Coordinates of N, CA and C in Angstrom, one line a residue:
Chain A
X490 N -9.0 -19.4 -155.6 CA -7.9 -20.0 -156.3 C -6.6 -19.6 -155.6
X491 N -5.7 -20.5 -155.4 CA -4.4 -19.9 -155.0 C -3.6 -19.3 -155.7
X492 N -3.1 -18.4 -155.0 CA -2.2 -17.5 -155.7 C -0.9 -17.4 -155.2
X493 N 0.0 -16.7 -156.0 CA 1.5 -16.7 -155.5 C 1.8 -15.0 -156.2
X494 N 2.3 -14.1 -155.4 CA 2.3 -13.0 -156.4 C 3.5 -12.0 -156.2
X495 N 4.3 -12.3 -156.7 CA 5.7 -11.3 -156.4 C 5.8 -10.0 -157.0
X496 N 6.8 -9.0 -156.5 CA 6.9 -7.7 -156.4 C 8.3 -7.3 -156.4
X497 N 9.1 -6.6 -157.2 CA 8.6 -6.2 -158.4 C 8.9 -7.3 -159.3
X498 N 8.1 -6.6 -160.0 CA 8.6 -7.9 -162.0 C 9.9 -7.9 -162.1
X499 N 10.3 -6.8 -161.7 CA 11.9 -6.4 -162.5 C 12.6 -5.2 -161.8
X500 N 13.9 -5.3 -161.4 CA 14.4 -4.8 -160.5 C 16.2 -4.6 -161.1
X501 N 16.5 -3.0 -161.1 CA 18.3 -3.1 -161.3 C 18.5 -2.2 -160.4
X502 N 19.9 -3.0 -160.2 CA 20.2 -2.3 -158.7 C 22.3 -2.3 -159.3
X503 N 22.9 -1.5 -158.4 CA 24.5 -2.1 -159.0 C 25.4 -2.7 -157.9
X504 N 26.1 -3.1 -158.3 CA 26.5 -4.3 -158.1 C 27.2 -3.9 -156.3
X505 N 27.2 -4.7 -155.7 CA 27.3 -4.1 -154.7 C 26.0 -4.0 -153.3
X506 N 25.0 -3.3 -153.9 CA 24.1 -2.9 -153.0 C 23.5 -4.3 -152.6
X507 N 22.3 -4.1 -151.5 CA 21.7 -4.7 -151.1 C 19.9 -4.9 -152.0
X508 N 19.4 -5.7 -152.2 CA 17.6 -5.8 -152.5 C 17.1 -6.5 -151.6
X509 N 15.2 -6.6 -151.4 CA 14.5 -7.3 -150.9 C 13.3 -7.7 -152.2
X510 N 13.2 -8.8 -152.3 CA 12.1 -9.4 -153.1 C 10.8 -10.1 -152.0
X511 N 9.9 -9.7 -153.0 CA 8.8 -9.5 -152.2 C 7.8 -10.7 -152.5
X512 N 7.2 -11.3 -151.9 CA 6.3 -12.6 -152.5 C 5.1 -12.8 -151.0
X513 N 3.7 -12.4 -152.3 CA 2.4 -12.8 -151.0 C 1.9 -14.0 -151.6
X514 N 0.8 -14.6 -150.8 CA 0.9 -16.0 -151.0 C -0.9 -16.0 -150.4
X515 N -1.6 -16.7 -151.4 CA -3.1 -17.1 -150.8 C -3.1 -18.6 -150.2
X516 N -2.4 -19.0 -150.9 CA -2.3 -21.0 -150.4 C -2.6 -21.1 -149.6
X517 N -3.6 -21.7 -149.0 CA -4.2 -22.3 -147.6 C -5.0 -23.2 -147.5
X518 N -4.6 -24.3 -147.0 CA -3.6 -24.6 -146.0 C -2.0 -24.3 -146.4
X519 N -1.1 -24.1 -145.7 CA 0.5 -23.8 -146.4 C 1.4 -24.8 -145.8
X520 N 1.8 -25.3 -146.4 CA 3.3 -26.6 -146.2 C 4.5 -25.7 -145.9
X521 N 5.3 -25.4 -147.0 CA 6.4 -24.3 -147.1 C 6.6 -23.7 -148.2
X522 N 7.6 -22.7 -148.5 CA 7.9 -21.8 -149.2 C 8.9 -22.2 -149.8
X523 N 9.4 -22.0 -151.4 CA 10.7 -22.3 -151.3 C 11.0 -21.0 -152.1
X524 N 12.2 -20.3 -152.4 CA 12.7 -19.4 -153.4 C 13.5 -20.4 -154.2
X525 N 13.2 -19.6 -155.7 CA 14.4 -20.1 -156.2 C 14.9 -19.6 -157.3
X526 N 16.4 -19.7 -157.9 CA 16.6 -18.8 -158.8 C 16.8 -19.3 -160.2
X527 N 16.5 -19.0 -161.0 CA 16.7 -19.3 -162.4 C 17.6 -18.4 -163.2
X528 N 18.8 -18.5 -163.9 CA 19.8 -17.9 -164.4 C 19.0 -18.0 -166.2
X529 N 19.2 -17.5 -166.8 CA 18.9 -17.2 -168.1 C 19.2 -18.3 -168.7
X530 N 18.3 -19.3 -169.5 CA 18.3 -20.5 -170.3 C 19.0 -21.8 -169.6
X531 N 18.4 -21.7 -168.2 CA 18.5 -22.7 -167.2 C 17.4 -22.9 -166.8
X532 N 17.2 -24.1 -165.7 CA 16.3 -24.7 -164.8 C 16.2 -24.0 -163.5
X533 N 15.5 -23.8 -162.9 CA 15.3 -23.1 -161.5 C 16.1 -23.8 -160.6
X534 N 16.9 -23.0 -159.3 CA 17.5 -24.1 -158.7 C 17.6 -23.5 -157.2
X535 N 17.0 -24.2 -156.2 CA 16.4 -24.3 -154.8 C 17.2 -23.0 -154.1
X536 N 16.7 -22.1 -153.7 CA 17.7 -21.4 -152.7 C 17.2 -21.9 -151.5
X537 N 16.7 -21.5 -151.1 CA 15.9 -21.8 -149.3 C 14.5 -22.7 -149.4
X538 N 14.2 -23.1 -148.5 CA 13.1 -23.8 -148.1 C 12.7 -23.4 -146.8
X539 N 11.2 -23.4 -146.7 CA 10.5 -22.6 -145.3 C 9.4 -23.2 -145.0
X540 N 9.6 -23.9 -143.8 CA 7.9 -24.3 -143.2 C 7.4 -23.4 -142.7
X541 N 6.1 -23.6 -142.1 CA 5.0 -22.5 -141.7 C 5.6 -22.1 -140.8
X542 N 6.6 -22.7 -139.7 CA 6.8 -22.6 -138.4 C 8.3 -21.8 -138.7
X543 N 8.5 -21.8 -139.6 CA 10.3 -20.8 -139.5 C 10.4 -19.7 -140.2
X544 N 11.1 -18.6 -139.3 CA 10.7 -17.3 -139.8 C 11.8 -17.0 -140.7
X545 N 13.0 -17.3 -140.6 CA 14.2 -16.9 -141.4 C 15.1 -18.2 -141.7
X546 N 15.5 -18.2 -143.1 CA 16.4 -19.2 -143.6 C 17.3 -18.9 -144.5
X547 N 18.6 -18.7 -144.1 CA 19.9 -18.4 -144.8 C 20.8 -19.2 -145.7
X548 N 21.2 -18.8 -146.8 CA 21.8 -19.7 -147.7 C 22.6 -18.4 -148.5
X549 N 24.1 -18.3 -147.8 CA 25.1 -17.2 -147.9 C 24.6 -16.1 -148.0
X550 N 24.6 -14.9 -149.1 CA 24.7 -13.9 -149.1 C 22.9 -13.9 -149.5
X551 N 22.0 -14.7 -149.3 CA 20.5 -14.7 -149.6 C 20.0 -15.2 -148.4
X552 N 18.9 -14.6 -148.1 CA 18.2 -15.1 -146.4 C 16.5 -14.8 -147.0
X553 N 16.2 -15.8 -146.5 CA 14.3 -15.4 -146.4 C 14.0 -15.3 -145.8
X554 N 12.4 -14.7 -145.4 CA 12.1 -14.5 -144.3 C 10.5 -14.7 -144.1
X555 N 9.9 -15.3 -143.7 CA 8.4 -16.0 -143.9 C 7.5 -15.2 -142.7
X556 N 6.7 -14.9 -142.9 CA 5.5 -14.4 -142.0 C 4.3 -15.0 -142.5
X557 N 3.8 -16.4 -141.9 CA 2.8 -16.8 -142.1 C 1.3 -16.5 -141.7
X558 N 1.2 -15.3 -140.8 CA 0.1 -14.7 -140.4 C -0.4 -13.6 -141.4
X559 N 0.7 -13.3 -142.4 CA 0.1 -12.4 -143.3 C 0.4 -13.0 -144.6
X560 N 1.0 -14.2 -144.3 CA 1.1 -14.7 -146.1 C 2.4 -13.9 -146.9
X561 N 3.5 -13.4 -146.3 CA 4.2 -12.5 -146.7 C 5.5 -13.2 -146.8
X562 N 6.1 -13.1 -147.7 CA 7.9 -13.5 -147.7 C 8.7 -12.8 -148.6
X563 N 9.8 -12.8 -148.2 CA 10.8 -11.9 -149.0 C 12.2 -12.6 -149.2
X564 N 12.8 -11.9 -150.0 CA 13.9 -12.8 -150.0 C 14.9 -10.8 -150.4
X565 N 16.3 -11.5 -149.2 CA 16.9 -10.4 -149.3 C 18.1 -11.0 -149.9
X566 N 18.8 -10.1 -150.8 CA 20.1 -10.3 -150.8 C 21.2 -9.1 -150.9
X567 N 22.3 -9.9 -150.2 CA 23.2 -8.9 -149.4 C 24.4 -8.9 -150.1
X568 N 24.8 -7.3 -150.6 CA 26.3 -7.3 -151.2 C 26.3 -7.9 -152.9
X569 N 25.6 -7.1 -153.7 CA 24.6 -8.1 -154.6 C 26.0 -8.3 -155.4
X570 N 26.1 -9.5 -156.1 CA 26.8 -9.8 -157.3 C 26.7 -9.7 -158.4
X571 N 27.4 -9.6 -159.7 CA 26.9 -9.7 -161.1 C 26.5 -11.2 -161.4
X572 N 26.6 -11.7 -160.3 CA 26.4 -13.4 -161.0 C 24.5 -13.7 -160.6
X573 N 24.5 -12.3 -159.5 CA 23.1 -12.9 -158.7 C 21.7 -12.4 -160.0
X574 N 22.3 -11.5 -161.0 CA 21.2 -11.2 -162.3 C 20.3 -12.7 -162.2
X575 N 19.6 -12.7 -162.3 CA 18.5 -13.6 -162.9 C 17.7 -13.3 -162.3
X576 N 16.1 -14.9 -162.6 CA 14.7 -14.4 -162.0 C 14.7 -15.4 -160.6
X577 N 14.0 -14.6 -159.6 CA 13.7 -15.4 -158.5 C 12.1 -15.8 -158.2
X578 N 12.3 -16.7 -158.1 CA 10.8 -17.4 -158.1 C 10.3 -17.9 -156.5
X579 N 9.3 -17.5 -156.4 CA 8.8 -18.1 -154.7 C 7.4 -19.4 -155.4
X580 N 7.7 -19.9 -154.6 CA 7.0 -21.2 -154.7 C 6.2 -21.8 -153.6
X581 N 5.1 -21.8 -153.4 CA 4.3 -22.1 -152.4 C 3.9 -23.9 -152.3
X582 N 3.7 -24.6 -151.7 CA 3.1 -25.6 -151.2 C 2.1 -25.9 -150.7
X583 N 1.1 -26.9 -150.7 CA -0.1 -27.1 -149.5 C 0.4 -28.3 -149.1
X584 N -0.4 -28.4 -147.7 CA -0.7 -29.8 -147.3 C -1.0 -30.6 -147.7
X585 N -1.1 -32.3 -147.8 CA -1.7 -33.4 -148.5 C -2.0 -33.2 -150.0
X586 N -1.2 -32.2 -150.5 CA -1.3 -31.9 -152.0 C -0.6 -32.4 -152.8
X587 N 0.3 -33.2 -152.4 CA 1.5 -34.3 -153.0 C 2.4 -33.2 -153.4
X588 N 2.8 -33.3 -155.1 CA 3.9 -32.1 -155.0 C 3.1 -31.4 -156.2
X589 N 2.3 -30.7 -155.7 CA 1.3 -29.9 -156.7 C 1.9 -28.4 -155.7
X590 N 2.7 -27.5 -156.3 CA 3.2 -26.6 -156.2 C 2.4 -25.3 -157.0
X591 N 2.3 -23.8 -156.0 CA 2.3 -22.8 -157.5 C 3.5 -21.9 -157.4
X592 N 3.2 -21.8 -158.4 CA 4.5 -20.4 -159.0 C 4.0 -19.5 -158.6
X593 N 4.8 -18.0 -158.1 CA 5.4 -17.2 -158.6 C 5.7 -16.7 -159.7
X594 N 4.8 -15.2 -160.3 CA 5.6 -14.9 -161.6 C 6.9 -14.8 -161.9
X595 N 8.2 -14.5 -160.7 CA 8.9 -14.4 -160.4 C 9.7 -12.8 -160.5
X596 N 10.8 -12.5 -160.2 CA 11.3 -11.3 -160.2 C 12.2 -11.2 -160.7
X597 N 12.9 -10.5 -161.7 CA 13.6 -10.4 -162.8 C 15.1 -9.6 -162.6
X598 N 15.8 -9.6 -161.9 CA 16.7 -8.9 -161.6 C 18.3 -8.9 -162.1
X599 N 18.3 -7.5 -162.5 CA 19.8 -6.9 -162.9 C 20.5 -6.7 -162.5
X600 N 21.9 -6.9 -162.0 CA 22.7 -6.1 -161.2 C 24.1 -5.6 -162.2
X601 N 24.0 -4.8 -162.3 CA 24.9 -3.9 -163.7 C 26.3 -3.6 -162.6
X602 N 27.0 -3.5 -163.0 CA 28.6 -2.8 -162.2 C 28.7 -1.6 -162.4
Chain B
X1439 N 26.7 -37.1 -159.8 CA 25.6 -37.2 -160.7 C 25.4 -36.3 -161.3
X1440 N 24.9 -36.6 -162.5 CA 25.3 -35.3 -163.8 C 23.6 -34.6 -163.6
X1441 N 23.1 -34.6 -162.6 CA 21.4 -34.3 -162.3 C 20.5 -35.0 -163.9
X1442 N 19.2 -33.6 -163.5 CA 18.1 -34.2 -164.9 C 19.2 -33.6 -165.7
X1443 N 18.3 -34.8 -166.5 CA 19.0 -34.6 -168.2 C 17.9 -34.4 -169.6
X1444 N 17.9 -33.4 -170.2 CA 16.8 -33.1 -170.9 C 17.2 -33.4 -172.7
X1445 N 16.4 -33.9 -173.5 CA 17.4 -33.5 -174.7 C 15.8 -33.9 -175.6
X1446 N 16.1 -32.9 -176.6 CA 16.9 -32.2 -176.9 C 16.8 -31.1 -176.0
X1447 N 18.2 -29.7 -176.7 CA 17.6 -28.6 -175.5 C 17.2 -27.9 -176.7
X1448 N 17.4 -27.4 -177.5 CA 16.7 -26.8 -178.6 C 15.7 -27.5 -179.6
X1449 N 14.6 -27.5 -180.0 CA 13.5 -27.9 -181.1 C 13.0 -26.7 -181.5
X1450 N 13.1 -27.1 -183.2 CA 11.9 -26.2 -184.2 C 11.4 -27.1 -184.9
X1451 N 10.0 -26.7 -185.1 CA 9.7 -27.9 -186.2 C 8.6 -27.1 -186.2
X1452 N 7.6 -27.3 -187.3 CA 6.6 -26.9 -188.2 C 5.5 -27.6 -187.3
X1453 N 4.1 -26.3 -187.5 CA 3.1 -26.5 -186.8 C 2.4 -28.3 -187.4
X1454 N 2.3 -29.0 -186.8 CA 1.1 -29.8 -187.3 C 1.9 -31.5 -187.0
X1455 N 3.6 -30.7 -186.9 CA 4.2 -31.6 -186.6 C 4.6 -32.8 -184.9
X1456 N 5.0 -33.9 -185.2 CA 4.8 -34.5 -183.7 C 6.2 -34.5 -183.1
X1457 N 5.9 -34.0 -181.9 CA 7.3 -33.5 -180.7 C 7.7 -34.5 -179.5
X1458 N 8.6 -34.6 -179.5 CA 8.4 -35.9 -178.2 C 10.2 -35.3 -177.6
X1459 N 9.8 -35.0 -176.3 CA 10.4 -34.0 -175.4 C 11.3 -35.4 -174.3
X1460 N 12.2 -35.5 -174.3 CA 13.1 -36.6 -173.3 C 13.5 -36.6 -171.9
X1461 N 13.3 -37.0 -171.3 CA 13.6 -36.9 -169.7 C 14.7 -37.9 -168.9
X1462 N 15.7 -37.9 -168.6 CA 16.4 -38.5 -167.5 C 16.7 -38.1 -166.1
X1463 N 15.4 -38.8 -165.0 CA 15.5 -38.0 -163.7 C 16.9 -38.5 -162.9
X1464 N 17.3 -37.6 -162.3 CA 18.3 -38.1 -160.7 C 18.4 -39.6 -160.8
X1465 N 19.1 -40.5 -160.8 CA 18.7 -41.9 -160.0 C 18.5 -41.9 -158.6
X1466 N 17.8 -43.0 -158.5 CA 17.4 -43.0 -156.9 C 16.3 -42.0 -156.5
X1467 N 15.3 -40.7 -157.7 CA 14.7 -39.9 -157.4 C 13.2 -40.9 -157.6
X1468 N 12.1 -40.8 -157.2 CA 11.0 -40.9 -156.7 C 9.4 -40.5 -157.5
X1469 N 10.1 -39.3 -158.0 CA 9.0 -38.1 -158.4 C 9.5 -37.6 -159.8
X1470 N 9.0 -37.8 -160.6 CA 9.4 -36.6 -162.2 C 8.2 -35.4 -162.8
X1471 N 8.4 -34.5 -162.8 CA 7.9 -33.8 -163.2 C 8.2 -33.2 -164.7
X1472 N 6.6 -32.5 -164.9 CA 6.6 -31.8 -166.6 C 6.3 -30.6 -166.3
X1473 N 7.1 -29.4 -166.5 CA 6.4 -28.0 -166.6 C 6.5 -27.3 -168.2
X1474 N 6.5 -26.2 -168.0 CA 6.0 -25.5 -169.4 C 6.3 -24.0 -168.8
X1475 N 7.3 -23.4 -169.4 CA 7.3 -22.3 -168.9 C 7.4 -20.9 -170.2
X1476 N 6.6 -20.1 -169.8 CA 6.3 -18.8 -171.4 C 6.4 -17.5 -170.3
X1477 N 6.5 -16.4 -171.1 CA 6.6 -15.1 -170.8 C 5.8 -14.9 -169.9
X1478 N 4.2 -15.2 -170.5 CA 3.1 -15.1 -170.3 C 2.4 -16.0 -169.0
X1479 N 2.7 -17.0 -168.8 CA 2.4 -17.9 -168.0 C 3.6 -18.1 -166.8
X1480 N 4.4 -18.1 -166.7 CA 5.4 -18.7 -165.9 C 5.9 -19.7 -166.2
X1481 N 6.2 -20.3 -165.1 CA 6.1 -21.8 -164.5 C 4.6 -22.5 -164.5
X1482 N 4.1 -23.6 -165.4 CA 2.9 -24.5 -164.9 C 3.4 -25.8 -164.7
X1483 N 2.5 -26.5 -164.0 CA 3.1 -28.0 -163.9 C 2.0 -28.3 -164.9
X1484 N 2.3 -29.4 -165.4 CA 2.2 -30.4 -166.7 C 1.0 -31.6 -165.8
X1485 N 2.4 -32.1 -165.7 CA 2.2 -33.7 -165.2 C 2.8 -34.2 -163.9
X1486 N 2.8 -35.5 -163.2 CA 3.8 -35.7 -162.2 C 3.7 -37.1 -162.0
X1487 N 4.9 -38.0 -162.2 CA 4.7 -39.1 -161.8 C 5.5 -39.3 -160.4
X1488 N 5.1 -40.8 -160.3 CA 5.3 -41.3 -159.1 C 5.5 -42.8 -159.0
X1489 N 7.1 -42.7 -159.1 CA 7.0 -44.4 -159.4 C 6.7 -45.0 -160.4
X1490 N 7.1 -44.0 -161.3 CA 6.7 -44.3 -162.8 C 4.7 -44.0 -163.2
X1491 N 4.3 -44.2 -161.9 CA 3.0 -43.8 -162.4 C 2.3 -42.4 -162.3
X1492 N 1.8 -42.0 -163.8 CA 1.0 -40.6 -163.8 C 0.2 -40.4 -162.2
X1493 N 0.1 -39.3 -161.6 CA -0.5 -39.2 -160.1 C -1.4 -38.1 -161.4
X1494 N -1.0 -36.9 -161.2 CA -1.9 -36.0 -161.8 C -1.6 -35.0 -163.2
X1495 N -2.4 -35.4 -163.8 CA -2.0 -35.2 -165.2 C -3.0 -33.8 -165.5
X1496 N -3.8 -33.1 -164.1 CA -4.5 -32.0 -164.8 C -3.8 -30.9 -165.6
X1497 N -2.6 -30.7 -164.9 CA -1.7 -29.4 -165.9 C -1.9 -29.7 -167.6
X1498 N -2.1 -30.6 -168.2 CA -1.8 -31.5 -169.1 C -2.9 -30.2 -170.2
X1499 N -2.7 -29.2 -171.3 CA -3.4 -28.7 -171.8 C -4.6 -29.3 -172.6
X1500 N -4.2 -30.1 -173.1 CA -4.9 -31.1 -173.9 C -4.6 -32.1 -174.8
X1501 N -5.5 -32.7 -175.6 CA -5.1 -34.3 -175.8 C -4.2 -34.6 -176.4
X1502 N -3.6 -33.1 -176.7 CA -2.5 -33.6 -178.1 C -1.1 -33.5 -177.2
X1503 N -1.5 -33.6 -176.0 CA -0.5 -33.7 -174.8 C -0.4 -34.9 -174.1
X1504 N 0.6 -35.7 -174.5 CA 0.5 -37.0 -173.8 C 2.1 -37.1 -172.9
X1505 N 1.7 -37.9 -172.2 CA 3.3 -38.1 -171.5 C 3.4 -39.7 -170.9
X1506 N 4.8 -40.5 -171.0 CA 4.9 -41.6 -170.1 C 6.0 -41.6 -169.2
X1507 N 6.0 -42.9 -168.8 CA 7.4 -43.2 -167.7 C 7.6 -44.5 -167.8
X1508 N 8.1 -45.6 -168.7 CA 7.9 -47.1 -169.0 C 9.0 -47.1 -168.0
X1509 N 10.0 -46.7 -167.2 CA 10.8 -46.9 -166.4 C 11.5 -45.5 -165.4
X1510 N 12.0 -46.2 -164.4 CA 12.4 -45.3 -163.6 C 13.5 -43.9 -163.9
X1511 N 14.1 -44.5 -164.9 CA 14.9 -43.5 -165.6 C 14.9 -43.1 -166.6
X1512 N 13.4 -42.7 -167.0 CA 13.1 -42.4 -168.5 C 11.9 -41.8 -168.4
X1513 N 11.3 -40.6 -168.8 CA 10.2 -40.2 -169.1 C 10.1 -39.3 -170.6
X1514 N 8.8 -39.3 -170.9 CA 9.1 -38.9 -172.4 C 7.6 -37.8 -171.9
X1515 N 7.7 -37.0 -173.1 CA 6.6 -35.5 -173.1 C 6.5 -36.0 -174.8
X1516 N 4.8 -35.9 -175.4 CA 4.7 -35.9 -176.9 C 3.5 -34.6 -176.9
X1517 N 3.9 -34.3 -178.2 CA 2.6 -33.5 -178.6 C 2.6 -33.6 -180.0
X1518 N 1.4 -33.6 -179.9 CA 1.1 -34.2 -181.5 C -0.7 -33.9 -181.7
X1519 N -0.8 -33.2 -182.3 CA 0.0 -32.3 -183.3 C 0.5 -31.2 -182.9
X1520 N 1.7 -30.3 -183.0 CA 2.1 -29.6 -182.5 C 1.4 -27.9 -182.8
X1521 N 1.5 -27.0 -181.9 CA 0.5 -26.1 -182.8 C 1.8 -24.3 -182.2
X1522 N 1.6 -23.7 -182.6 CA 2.6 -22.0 -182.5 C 2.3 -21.6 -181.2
X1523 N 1.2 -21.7 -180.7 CA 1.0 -21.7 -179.2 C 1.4 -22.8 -178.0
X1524 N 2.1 -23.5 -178.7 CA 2.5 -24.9 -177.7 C 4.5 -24.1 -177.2
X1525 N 5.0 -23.2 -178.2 CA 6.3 -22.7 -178.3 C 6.6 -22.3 -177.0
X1526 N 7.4 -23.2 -176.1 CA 7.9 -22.4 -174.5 C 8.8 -23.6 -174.2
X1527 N 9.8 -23.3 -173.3 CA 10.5 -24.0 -171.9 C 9.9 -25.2 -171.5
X1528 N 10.2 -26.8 -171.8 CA 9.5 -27.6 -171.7 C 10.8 -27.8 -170.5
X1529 N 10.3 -28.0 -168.7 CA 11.7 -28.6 -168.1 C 11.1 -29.6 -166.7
X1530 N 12.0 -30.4 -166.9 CA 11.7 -31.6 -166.3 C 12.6 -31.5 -165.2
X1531 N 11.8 -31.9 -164.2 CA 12.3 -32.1 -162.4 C 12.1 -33.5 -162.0
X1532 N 12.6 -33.6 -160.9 CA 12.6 -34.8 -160.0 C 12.9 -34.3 -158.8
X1533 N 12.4 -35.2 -157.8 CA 12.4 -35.1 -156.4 C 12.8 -36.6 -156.0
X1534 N 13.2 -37.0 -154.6 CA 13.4 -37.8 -154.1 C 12.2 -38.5 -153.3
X1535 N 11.3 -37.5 -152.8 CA 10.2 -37.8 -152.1 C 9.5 -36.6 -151.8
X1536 N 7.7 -36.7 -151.8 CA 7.2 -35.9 -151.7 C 7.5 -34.5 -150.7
X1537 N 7.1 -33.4 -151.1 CA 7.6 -32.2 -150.6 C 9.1 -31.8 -150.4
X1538 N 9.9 -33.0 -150.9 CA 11.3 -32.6 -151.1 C 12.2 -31.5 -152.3
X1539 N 12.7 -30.9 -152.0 CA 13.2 -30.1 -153.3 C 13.2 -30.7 -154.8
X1540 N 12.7 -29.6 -155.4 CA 12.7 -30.4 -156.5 C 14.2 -30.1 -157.6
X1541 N 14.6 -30.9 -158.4 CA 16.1 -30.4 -159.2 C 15.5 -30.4 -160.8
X1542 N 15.3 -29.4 -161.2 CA 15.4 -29.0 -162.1 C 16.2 -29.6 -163.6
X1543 N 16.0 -29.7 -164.6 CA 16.9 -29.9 -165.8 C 17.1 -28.9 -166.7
X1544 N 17.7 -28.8 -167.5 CA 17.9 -27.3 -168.2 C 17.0 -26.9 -169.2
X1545 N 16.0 -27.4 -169.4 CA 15.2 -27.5 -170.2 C 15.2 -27.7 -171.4
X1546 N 14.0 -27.9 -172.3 CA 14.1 -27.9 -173.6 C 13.0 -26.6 -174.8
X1547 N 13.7 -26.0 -175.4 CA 13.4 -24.7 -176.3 C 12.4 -25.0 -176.9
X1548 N 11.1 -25.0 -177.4 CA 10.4 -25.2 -178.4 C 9.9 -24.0 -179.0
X1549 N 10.3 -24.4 -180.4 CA 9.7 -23.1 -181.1 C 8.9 -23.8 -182.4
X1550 N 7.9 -23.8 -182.5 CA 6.6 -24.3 -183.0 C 6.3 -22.9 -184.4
X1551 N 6.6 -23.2 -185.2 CA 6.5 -22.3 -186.5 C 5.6 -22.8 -187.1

């Protein structure tokens, strides 16, 4: 069964510092990756997008970073904000799967001042 | 464009009762999606059309789960009868074309008493 499996559940850090979020992935065959973040009693909303072939993708103070030989991605962010609190979700794709996606339990993150 | 549009965003209603969940995708989008998101589960997909027509309806829990799309800027989510375990994040996406990002709506609250 495919899986999608992020690390940690929940993460506080203050405001300022840097994190890395962690996401492994069984999906195989794999299309791309996408992160994405969800703010508290919202919709999830696209940070990066990754095909099999690209190892890093930047979108301001957030960068992913994909290693498809081991199924591994992360998502860092730099200089963290109070606004960056919410859950981040990694999202996996297959090939010829139309848009049948899985989740990520996603990662739950604080950033307190 | 004012993106997806969900309504209601809050619902209560009493177990046994029938629910019918509203969707307005992107214009010009391609793809609508149904997810369902709980503590416990995540993010699942529902349903997904295409062109107004159902492609894959396995997320679909069961029969008291139905969904349409009589037109390109309308999809509707019913459940009937509604049951305390159906209570979660009902939120509808669209895409423009397969494997394209998908945009999110802000969802709708169900709380099933």
């Amino acid at each position: 069964k495919n899986q999608v499996e992020q690390s940690p559940q929940s993460l506080i850090i203050l405001e300022g510092k840097n994190c890395t979020l962690q996401c492994n992935y069984t999906v195989s065959p794999f299309s791309n990756l996408r992160w994405y973040k969800q703010d508290t009693g919202r919709g999830p909303v696209s940070l990066t997008i990754m095909t099999f072939s690209e190892n890093t993708k930047s979108n301001g103070r957030y960068t992913a970073t994909l290693d498809a030989d081991t199924k591994q991605s992360s998502l860092h962010i730099t200089a963290s904000q109070l606004s960056d609190s919410a859950s981040y979700i990694c999202v996996v794709s297959a090939p010829n799967a139309g848009n049948m996606l899985t989740f990520g339990g996603g990662t739950r993150l604080m950033v307190k001042p | 464009d004012a993106g997806v549009i969900q309504s209601p965003r809050h619902e209560v209603t009493e177990m046994g009762q029938e629910v019918t969940l509203r969707c307005k995708p992107i214009s010009g989008h391609d793809y609508l999606f149904w997810y369902r998101q709980t503590m416990m589960r995540g993010l699942e997909l529902l349903i997904y059309f295409n062109n107004n027509v159902p492609i894959d309806d396995s997320g679909m829990p069961e029969d008291r789960f139905s969904a349409k799309m009589p037109n390109a800027s309308f999809s509707t989510l019913k459940i009937q009868p509604s049951e305390p375990r159906d209570s979660a994040v009902y939120f509808c996406a669209s895409t423009v074309s397969s494997g394209e990002t998908q945009y999110f709506g802000p969802g709708t609250r169900l709380l099933v008493l």
